[in-house]
Amino acid sequence: MIETFNLTKTFKTESVETIALRDVNLKVEKGDFMAIMGPSGCGKTTLLNILGTIDDITSGSYAFFGQDISKLNEKQKTELRKRNIGFVFQNFNLIEELSVYENIELPLVYLGWKKKDRTTRVNEVVNQLNISHRKDLFPGQLSGGQQQRVAVARAIIAKPALLLADEPTGNLDSMHGEEVMMLLNDLNKSGTTIIMVTHSQRDASYSRRVVHLFDGQIINENIVGLS
């Protein structure tokens, strides 16, 4: 599904050149659940942004389902993201002026789904994530854990092949954080491929593989996971 070869990312200013990622070789199979760990500033989020086609590589290669991402223009990358990749962020990134239902529905509006089909799909997802009783509320009326459930619902609404999660429990207490991780675990068991950046060993224990980054390089990988 995903393969990188000697992937390198460099940030340059007039006076400074910073290597954020260096010679990263990574393979992710369909159905994987991978956690990326490492100290702050080691390149975790940069790598996630590249895998999500938000950022470009400096050298090396990145293939998504065999397609060389570097050969795509911005419009093509945007289309690939909309149809194949869902994102979950630490800060939820919900639109305060929209209801829960409208936040979840929004990606389908951008994809041009018909209203009837959007309604059917949103109802499926809110039932799957046990938030149907909150679909008419607004983000400000929800707890952090509930907001993250809505964010996950929005991320999976278009049935993406890949879900990218950046510190998905970072702003949650332990109880709500565990609820979100159990939700991600269930999504993975149902076939969603997940790549997650985390500082939490507990969260990483839900994954099947843990990749450790240090100074922009993969230093080791462990096979882990819950059954």
PDB file of C-alpha atoms in Angstrom:
ATOM      1  CA  MET A   1       0.000   0.000   0.000  1.00  0.00           C
ATOM      2  CA  ILE A   2       2.760   2.427   1.040  1.00  0.00           C
ATOM      3  CA  GLU A   3       6.447   2.190   0.264  1.00  0.00           C
ATOM      4  CA  THR A   4       9.165   4.772   0.799  1.00  0.00           C
ATOM      5  CA  PHE A   5      12.771   4.444  -0.327  1.00  0.00           C
ATOM      6  CA  ASN A   6      15.527   6.636   1.138  1.00  0.00           C
ATOM      7  CA  LEU A   7      12.911   9.307   1.815  1.00  0.00           C
ATOM      8  CA  THR A   8      14.584  12.548   2.902  1.00  0.00           C
ATOM      9  CA  LYS A   9      13.050  15.880   3.879  1.00  0.00           C
ATOM     10  CA  THR A  10      15.107  19.039   4.301  1.00  0.00           C
ATOM     11  CA  PHE A  11      13.893  22.441   5.418  1.00  0.00           C
ATOM     12  CA  LYS A  12      15.971  25.405   4.250  1.00  0.00           C
ATOM     13  CA  THR A  13      16.175  29.050   5.181  1.00  0.00           C
ATOM     14  CA  GLU A  14      18.698  31.616   3.967  1.00  0.00           C
ATOM     15  CA  SER A  15      21.161  30.637   6.684  1.00  0.00           C
ATOM     16  CA  VAL A  16      20.111  27.218   7.992  1.00  0.00           C
ATOM     17  CA  GLU A  17      19.439  23.791   6.506  1.00  0.00           C
ATOM     18  CA  THR A  18      17.643  21.303   8.736  1.00  0.00           C
ATOM     19  CA  ILE A  19      17.287  17.629   7.849  1.00  0.00           C
ATOM     20  CA  ALA A  20      13.924  16.558   9.262  1.00  0.00           C
ATOM     21  CA  LEU A  21      13.952  13.046   7.763  1.00  0.00           C
ATOM     22  CA  ARG A  22      16.916  11.076   6.463  1.00  0.00           C
ATOM     23  CA  ASP A  23      16.801   7.905   4.317  1.00  0.00           C
ATOM     24  CA  VAL A  24      13.496   6.617   5.671  1.00  0.00           C
ATOM     25  CA  ASN A  25      12.582   3.199   4.249  1.00  0.00           C
ATOM     26  CA  LEU A  26       9.098   2.108   5.169  1.00  0.00           C
ATOM     27  CA  LYS A  27       6.523  -0.420   3.973  1.00  0.00           C
ATOM     28  CA  VAL A  28       2.913  -0.413   5.096  1.00  0.00           C
ATOM     29  CA  GLU A  29       0.593  -3.197   4.020  1.00  0.00           C
ATOM     30  CA  LYS A  30      -3.171  -2.885   3.694  1.00  0.00           C
ATOM     31  CA  GLY A  31      -4.722  -3.533   7.098  1.00  0.00           C
ATOM     32  CA  ASP A  32      -1.638  -2.536   9.107  1.00  0.00           C
ATOM     33  CA  PHE A  33      -1.833  -0.516  12.316  1.00  0.00           C
ATOM     34  CA  MET A  34       1.495   1.278  12.734  1.00  0.00           C
ATOM     35  CA  ALA A  35       2.557   3.586  15.544  1.00  0.00           C
ATOM     36  CA  ILE A  36       5.385   6.071  14.985  1.00  0.00           C
ATOM     37  CA  MET A  37       7.219   7.062  18.173  1.00  0.00           C
ATOM     38  CA  GLY A  38      10.194   9.178  19.135  1.00  0.00           C
ATOM     39  CA  PRO A  39      11.164  12.357  21.010  1.00  0.00           C
ATOM     40  CA  SER A  40       9.787  15.770  20.079  1.00  0.00           C
ATOM     41  CA  GLY A  41      11.418  17.143  16.943  1.00  0.00           C
ATOM     42  CA  CYS A  42      12.490  13.757  15.581  1.00  0.00           C
ATOM     43  CA  GLY A  43      10.369  14.045  12.406  1.00  0.00           C
ATOM     44  CA  LYS A  44       7.219  12.102  13.338  1.00  0.00           C
ATOM     45  CA  THR A  45       4.663  14.668  12.212  1.00  0.00           C
ATOM     46  CA  THR A  46       6.740  15.572   9.157  1.00  0.00           C
ATOM     47  CA  LEU A  47       6.658  11.929   8.099  1.00  0.00           C
ATOM     48  CA  LEU A  48       2.903  11.739   8.705  1.00  0.00           C
ATOM     49  CA  ASN A  49       2.360  14.877   6.599  1.00  0.00           C
ATOM     50  CA  ILE A  50       4.393  13.400   3.753  1.00  0.00           C
ATOM     51  CA  LEU A  51       2.459  10.120   3.898  1.00  0.00           C
ATOM     52  CA  GLY A  52      -0.740  12.181   3.803  1.00  0.00           C
ATOM     53  CA  THR A  53       0.562  14.056   0.706  1.00  0.00           C
ATOM     54  CA  ILE A  54       0.356  17.357   2.600  1.00  0.00           C
ATOM     55  CA  ASP A  55       4.127  17.893   2.382  1.00  0.00           C
ATOM     56  CA  ASP A  56       6.640  17.020  -0.355  1.00  0.00           C
ATOM     57  CA  ILE A  57       9.826  15.025  -0.059  1.00  0.00           C
ATOM     58  CA  THR A  58      13.258  16.481  -0.868  1.00  0.00           C
ATOM     59  CA  SER A  59      14.740  13.264  -2.231  1.00  0.00           C
ATOM     60  CA  GLY A  60      14.049   9.545  -2.359  1.00  0.00           C
ATOM     61  CA  SER A  61      10.629   8.199  -3.286  1.00  0.00           C
ATOM     62  CA  TYR A  62       7.143   7.642  -1.903  1.00  0.00           C
ATOM     63  CA  ALA A  63       4.643   5.318  -3.603  1.00  0.00           C
ATOM     64  CA  PHE A  64       0.966   5.032  -2.603  1.00  0.00           C
ATOM     65  CA  PHE A  65      -0.688   1.943  -4.083  1.00  0.00           C
ATOM     66  CA  GLY A  66       2.207   1.859  -6.554  1.00  0.00           C
ATOM     67  CA  GLN A  67       1.744   5.469  -7.667  1.00  0.00           C
ATOM     68  CA  ASP A  68       4.777   7.776  -7.444  1.00  0.00           C
ATOM     69  CA  ILE A  69       3.458  10.730  -5.435  1.00  0.00           C
ATOM     70  CA  SER A  70       6.229  13.051  -6.622  1.00  0.00           C
ATOM     71  CA  LYS A  71       4.790  12.906 -10.146  1.00  0.00           C
ATOM     72  CA  LEU A  72       1.411  14.281  -9.058  1.00  0.00           C
ATOM     73  CA  ASN A  73       0.532  17.965  -9.190  1.00  0.00           C
ATOM     74  CA  GLU A  74      -1.254  19.691  -6.294  1.00  0.00           C
ATOM     75  CA  LYS A  75      -4.723  19.119  -7.731  1.00  0.00           C
ATOM     76  CA  GLN A  76      -4.033  15.408  -8.211  1.00  0.00           C
ATOM     77  CA  LYS A  77      -2.665  15.099  -4.674  1.00  0.00           C
ATOM     78  CA  THR A  78      -5.738  16.848  -3.292  1.00  0.00           C
ATOM     79  CA  GLU A  79      -8.005  14.389  -5.117  1.00  0.00           C
ATOM     80  CA  LEU A  80      -5.948  11.453  -3.849  1.00  0.00           C
ATOM     81  CA  ARG A  81      -6.259  12.737  -0.270  1.00  0.00           C
ATOM     82  CA  LYS A  82     -10.000  13.326  -0.483  1.00  0.00           C
ATOM     83  CA  ARG A  83     -10.703   9.838  -1.811  1.00  0.00           C
ATOM     84  CA  ASN A  84      -8.150   7.733   0.027  1.00  0.00           C
ATOM     85  CA  ILE A  85      -6.917   9.337   3.262  1.00  0.00           C
ATOM     86  CA  GLY A  86      -8.635  10.381   6.483  1.00  0.00           C
ATOM     87  CA  PHE A  87      -6.979  12.555   9.141  1.00  0.00           C
ATOM     88  CA  VAL A  88      -7.440  12.684  12.919  1.00  0.00           C
ATOM     89  CA  PHE A  89      -5.661  15.489  14.800  1.00  0.00           C
ATOM     90  CA  GLN A  90      -4.825  16.128  18.442  1.00  0.00           C
ATOM     91  CA  ASN A  91      -6.916  19.320  18.478  1.00  0.00           C
ATOM     92  CA  PHE A  92      -9.991  17.749  16.774  1.00  0.00           C
ATOM     93  CA  ASN A  93     -10.205  20.553  14.131  1.00  0.00           C
ATOM     94  CA  LEU A  94     -13.998  20.568  14.141  1.00  0.00           C
ATOM     95  CA  ILE A  95     -15.890  23.571  12.758  1.00  0.00           C
ATOM     96  CA  GLU A  96     -17.618  25.207  15.718  1.00  0.00           C
ATOM     97  CA  GLU A  97     -20.422  26.732  13.614  1.00  0.00           C
ATOM     98  CA  LEU A  98     -21.471  23.344  12.215  1.00  0.00           C
ATOM     99  CA  SER A  99     -23.400  20.651  14.055  1.00  0.00           C
ATOM    100  CA  VAL A 100     -21.951  17.206  14.682  1.00  0.00           C
ATOM    101  CA  TYR A 101     -23.931  15.905  11.707  1.00  0.00           C
ATOM    102  CA  GLU A 102     -22.693  18.705   9.437  1.00  0.00           C
ATOM    103  CA  ASN A 103     -19.057  18.278  10.513  1.00  0.00           C
ATOM    104  CA  ILE A 104     -19.193  14.579   9.712  1.00  0.00           C
ATOM    105  CA  GLU A 105     -21.036  15.131   6.436  1.00  0.00           C
ATOM    106  CA  LEU A 106     -18.630  17.789   5.103  1.00  0.00           C
ATOM    107  CA  PRO A 107     -16.120  15.492   3.301  1.00  0.00           C
ATOM    108  CA  LEU A 108     -18.995  13.912   1.364  1.00  0.00           C
ATOM    109  CA  VAL A 109     -20.179  17.375   0.287  1.00  0.00           C
ATOM    110  CA  TYR A 110     -16.696  18.085  -1.084  1.00  0.00           C
ATOM    111  CA  LEU A 111     -16.755  14.745  -2.896  1.00  0.00           C
ATOM    112  CA  GLY A 112     -20.076  15.585  -4.547  1.00  0.00           C
ATOM    113  CA  TRP A 113     -22.196  12.863  -2.951  1.00  0.00           C
ATOM    114  CA  LYS A 114     -25.959  13.227  -3.386  1.00  0.00           C
ATOM    115  CA  LYS A 115     -27.867  14.364  -0.291  1.00  0.00           C
ATOM    116  CA  LYS A 116     -29.733  11.059   0.079  1.00  0.00           C
ATOM    117  CA  ASP A 117     -26.479   9.084  -0.045  1.00  0.00           C
ATOM    118  CA  ARG A 118     -24.830  11.496   2.395  1.00  0.00           C
ATOM    119  CA  THR A 119     -27.680  11.053   4.867  1.00  0.00           C
ATOM    120  CA  THR A 120     -27.479   7.263   4.655  1.00  0.00           C
ATOM    121  CA  ARG A 121     -23.716   7.228   5.148  1.00  0.00           C
ATOM    122  CA  VAL A 122     -23.669   9.720   8.031  1.00  0.00           C
ATOM    123  CA  ASN A 123     -26.343   7.750   9.855  1.00  0.00           C
ATOM    124  CA  GLU A 124     -24.300   4.566   9.373  1.00  0.00           C
ATOM    125  CA  VAL A 125     -21.196   6.152  10.885  1.00  0.00           C
ATOM    126  CA  VAL A 126     -22.840   7.899  13.840  1.00  0.00           C
ATOM    127  CA  ASN A 127     -24.490   4.601  14.754  1.00  0.00           C
ATOM    128  CA  GLN A 128     -21.197   2.731  14.344  1.00  0.00           C
ATOM    129  CA  LEU A 129     -19.430   5.188  16.676  1.00  0.00           C
ATOM    130  CA  ASN A 130     -22.344   5.490  19.132  1.00  0.00           C
ATOM    131  CA  ILE A 131     -22.808   9.237  18.677  1.00  0.00           C
ATOM    132  CA  SER A 132     -26.202   9.291  16.925  1.00  0.00           C
ATOM    133  CA  HIS A 133     -27.800  10.910  19.997  1.00  0.00           C
ATOM    134  CA  ARG A 134     -25.373  13.842  19.689  1.00  0.00           C
ATOM    135  CA  LYS A 135     -25.595  14.542  15.963  1.00  0.00           C
ATOM    136  CA  ASP A 136     -27.638  17.743  16.375  1.00  0.00           C
ATOM    137  CA  LEU A 137     -25.288  19.233  18.987  1.00  0.00           C
ATOM    138  CA  PHE A 138     -22.374  21.572  18.279  1.00  0.00           C
ATOM    139  CA  PRO A 139     -18.701  20.871  19.125  1.00  0.00           C
ATOM    140  CA  GLY A 140     -18.746  23.316  22.049  1.00  0.00           C
ATOM    141  CA  GLN A 141     -21.452  21.224  23.695  1.00  0.00           C
ATOM    142  CA  LEU A 142     -19.306  18.073  23.693  1.00  0.00           C
ATOM    143  CA  SER A 143     -16.549  16.750  25.920  1.00  0.00           C
ATOM    144  CA  GLY A 144     -13.071  16.269  24.478  1.00  0.00           C
ATOM    145  CA  GLY A 145     -13.612  12.543  24.070  1.00  0.00           C
ATOM    146  CA  GLN A 146     -16.900  13.114  22.282  1.00  0.00           C
ATOM    147  CA  GLN A 147     -15.300  15.695  19.983  1.00  0.00           C
ATOM    148  CA  GLN A 148     -12.578  13.215  19.050  1.00  0.00           C
ATOM    149  CA  ARG A 149     -15.214  10.591  18.237  1.00  0.00           C
ATOM    150  CA  VAL A 150     -16.804  13.122  15.888  1.00  0.00           C
ATOM    151  CA  ALA A 151     -13.387  13.828  14.367  1.00  0.00           C
ATOM    152  CA  VAL A 152     -12.853  10.090  13.793  1.00  0.00           C
ATOM    153  CA  ALA A 153     -16.324   9.829  12.252  1.00  0.00           C
ATOM    154  CA  ARG A 154     -15.498  12.673   9.869  1.00  0.00           C
ATOM    155  CA  ALA A 155     -12.176  11.011   8.996  1.00  0.00           C
ATOM    156  CA  ILE A 156     -13.763   7.679   8.044  1.00  0.00           C
ATOM    157  CA  ILE A 157     -16.996   8.958   6.477  1.00  0.00           C
ATOM    158  CA  ALA A 158     -15.730   8.545   2.893  1.00  0.00           C
ATOM    159  CA  LYS A 159     -14.352   5.056   3.636  1.00  0.00           C
ATOM    160  CA  PRO A 160     -10.667   5.972   3.210  1.00  0.00           C
ATOM    161  CA  ALA A 161      -8.081   3.289   2.604  1.00  0.00           C
ATOM    162  CA  LEU A 162      -5.729   4.982   5.083  1.00  0.00           C
ATOM    163  CA  LEU A 163      -6.351   6.759   8.393  1.00  0.00           C
ATOM    164  CA  LEU A 164      -3.576   9.038   9.693  1.00  0.00           C
ATOM    165  CA  ALA A 165      -3.770  10.011  13.373  1.00  0.00           C
ATOM    166  CA  ASP A 166      -1.478  12.621  14.962  1.00  0.00           C
ATOM    167  CA  GLU A 167      -1.468  12.252  18.776  1.00  0.00           C
ATOM    168  CA  PRO A 168      -5.197  11.380  18.758  1.00  0.00           C
ATOM    169  CA  THR A 169      -5.408  11.163  22.558  1.00  0.00           C
ATOM    170  CA  GLY A 170      -3.013  14.025  23.329  1.00  0.00           C
ATOM    171  CA  ASN A 171      -5.740  16.345  24.659  1.00  0.00           C
ATOM    172  CA  LEU A 172      -7.806  13.682  26.421  1.00  0.00           C
ATOM    173  CA  ASP A 173      -7.833  12.250  29.929  1.00  0.00           C
ATOM    174  CA  SER A 174      -6.913   8.588  30.312  1.00  0.00           C
ATOM    175  CA  MET A 175     -10.498   7.280  30.241  1.00  0.00           C
ATOM    176  CA  HIS A 176     -11.509   9.134  27.088  1.00  0.00           C
ATOM    177  CA  GLY A 177      -8.125   8.429  25.530  1.00  0.00           C
ATOM    178  CA  GLU A 178      -8.635   4.709  26.006  1.00  0.00           C
ATOM    179  CA  GLU A 179     -12.105   4.947  24.460  1.00  0.00           C
ATOM    180  CA  VAL A 180     -10.632   6.582  21.346  1.00  0.00           C
ATOM    181  CA  MET A 181      -7.884   3.959  21.101  1.00  0.00           C
ATOM    182  CA  MET A 182     -10.405   1.133  21.400  1.00  0.00           C
ATOM    183  CA  LEU A 183     -12.380   2.801  18.620  1.00  0.00           C
ATOM    184  CA  LEU A 184      -9.286   2.962  16.387  1.00  0.00           C
ATOM    185  CA  ASN A 185      -8.533  -0.656  17.229  1.00  0.00           C
ATOM    186  CA  ASP A 186     -12.048  -1.686  16.161  1.00  0.00           C
ATOM    187  CA  LEU A 187     -11.697   0.287  12.904  1.00  0.00           C
ATOM    188  CA  ASN A 188      -8.417  -1.471  12.185  1.00  0.00           C
ATOM    189  CA  LYS A 189      -9.960  -4.872  12.858  1.00  0.00           C
ATOM    190  CA  SER A 190     -12.676  -3.999  10.338  1.00  0.00           C
ATOM    191  CA  GLY A 191     -10.027  -3.342   7.676  1.00  0.00           C
ATOM    192  CA  THR A 192      -8.912   0.298   7.980  1.00  0.00           C
ATOM    193  CA  THR A 193      -5.160   0.836   7.668  1.00  0.00           C
ATOM    194  CA  ILE A 194      -3.936   3.188  10.401  1.00  0.00           C
ATOM    195  CA  ILE A 195      -0.684   5.080  10.901  1.00  0.00           C
ATOM    196  CA  MET A 196      -0.526   6.927  14.217  1.00  0.00           C
ATOM    197  CA  VAL A 197       2.011   9.317  15.713  1.00  0.00           C
ATOM    198  CA  THR A 198       2.093   9.046  19.500  1.00  0.00           C
ATOM    199  CA  HIS A 199       4.224   9.649  22.584  1.00  0.00           C
ATOM    200  CA  SER A 200       2.138   7.168  24.569  1.00  0.00           C
ATOM    201  CA  GLN A 201       3.333   3.611  25.133  1.00  0.00           C
ATOM    202  CA  ARG A 202      -0.225   2.692  26.087  1.00  0.00           C
ATOM    203  CA  ASP A 203      -1.596   3.993  22.800  1.00  0.00           C
ATOM    204  CA  ALA A 204       1.199   2.299  20.856  1.00  0.00           C
ATOM    205  CA  SER A 205       0.244  -1.032  22.442  1.00  0.00           C
ATOM    206  CA  TYR A 206      -2.945  -0.991  20.339  1.00  0.00           C
ATOM    207  CA  SER A 207      -0.895  -1.032  17.138  1.00  0.00           C
ATOM    208  CA  ARG A 208       0.647  -4.028  15.396  1.00  0.00           C
ATOM    209  CA  ARG A 209       3.980  -2.364  14.625  1.00  0.00           C
ATOM    210  CA  VAL A 210       5.924   0.406  16.345  1.00  0.00           C
ATOM    211  CA  VAL A 211       8.497   2.366  14.350  1.00  0.00           C
ATOM    212  CA  HIS A 212      10.947   4.432  16.414  1.00  0.00           C
ATOM    213  CA  LEU A 213      12.372   7.634  14.946  1.00  0.00           C
ATOM    214  CA  PHE A 214      15.387   9.531  16.244  1.00  0.00           C
ATOM    215  CA  ASP A 215      16.897  12.579  14.545  1.00  0.00           C
ATOM    216  CA  GLY A 216      14.855  11.893  11.418  1.00  0.00           C
ATOM    217  CA  GLN A 217      15.915   8.267  11.015  1.00  0.00           C
ATOM    218  CA  ILE A 218      14.241   4.947  11.790  1.00  0.00           C
ATOM    219  CA  ILE A 219      16.359   3.362  14.498  1.00  0.00           C
ATOM    220  CA  ASN A 220      14.266   0.240  15.124  1.00  0.00           C
ATOM    221  CA  GLU A 221      10.892  -1.397  14.671  1.00  0.00           C
ATOM    222  CA  ASN A 222       8.936  -3.696  16.972  1.00  0.00           C
ATOM    223  CA  ILE A 223       6.032  -6.028  16.346  1.00  0.00           C
ATOM    224  CA  VAL A 224       3.420  -5.541  19.073  1.00  0.00           C
ATOM    225  CA  GLY A 225      -0.364  -5.376  19.288  1.00  0.00           C
ATOM    226  CA  LEU A 226      -3.493  -6.511  20.967  1.00  0.00           C
ATOM    227  CA  SER A 227      -5.240  -9.629  19.724  1.00  0.00           C
TER     228      SER A 227
END
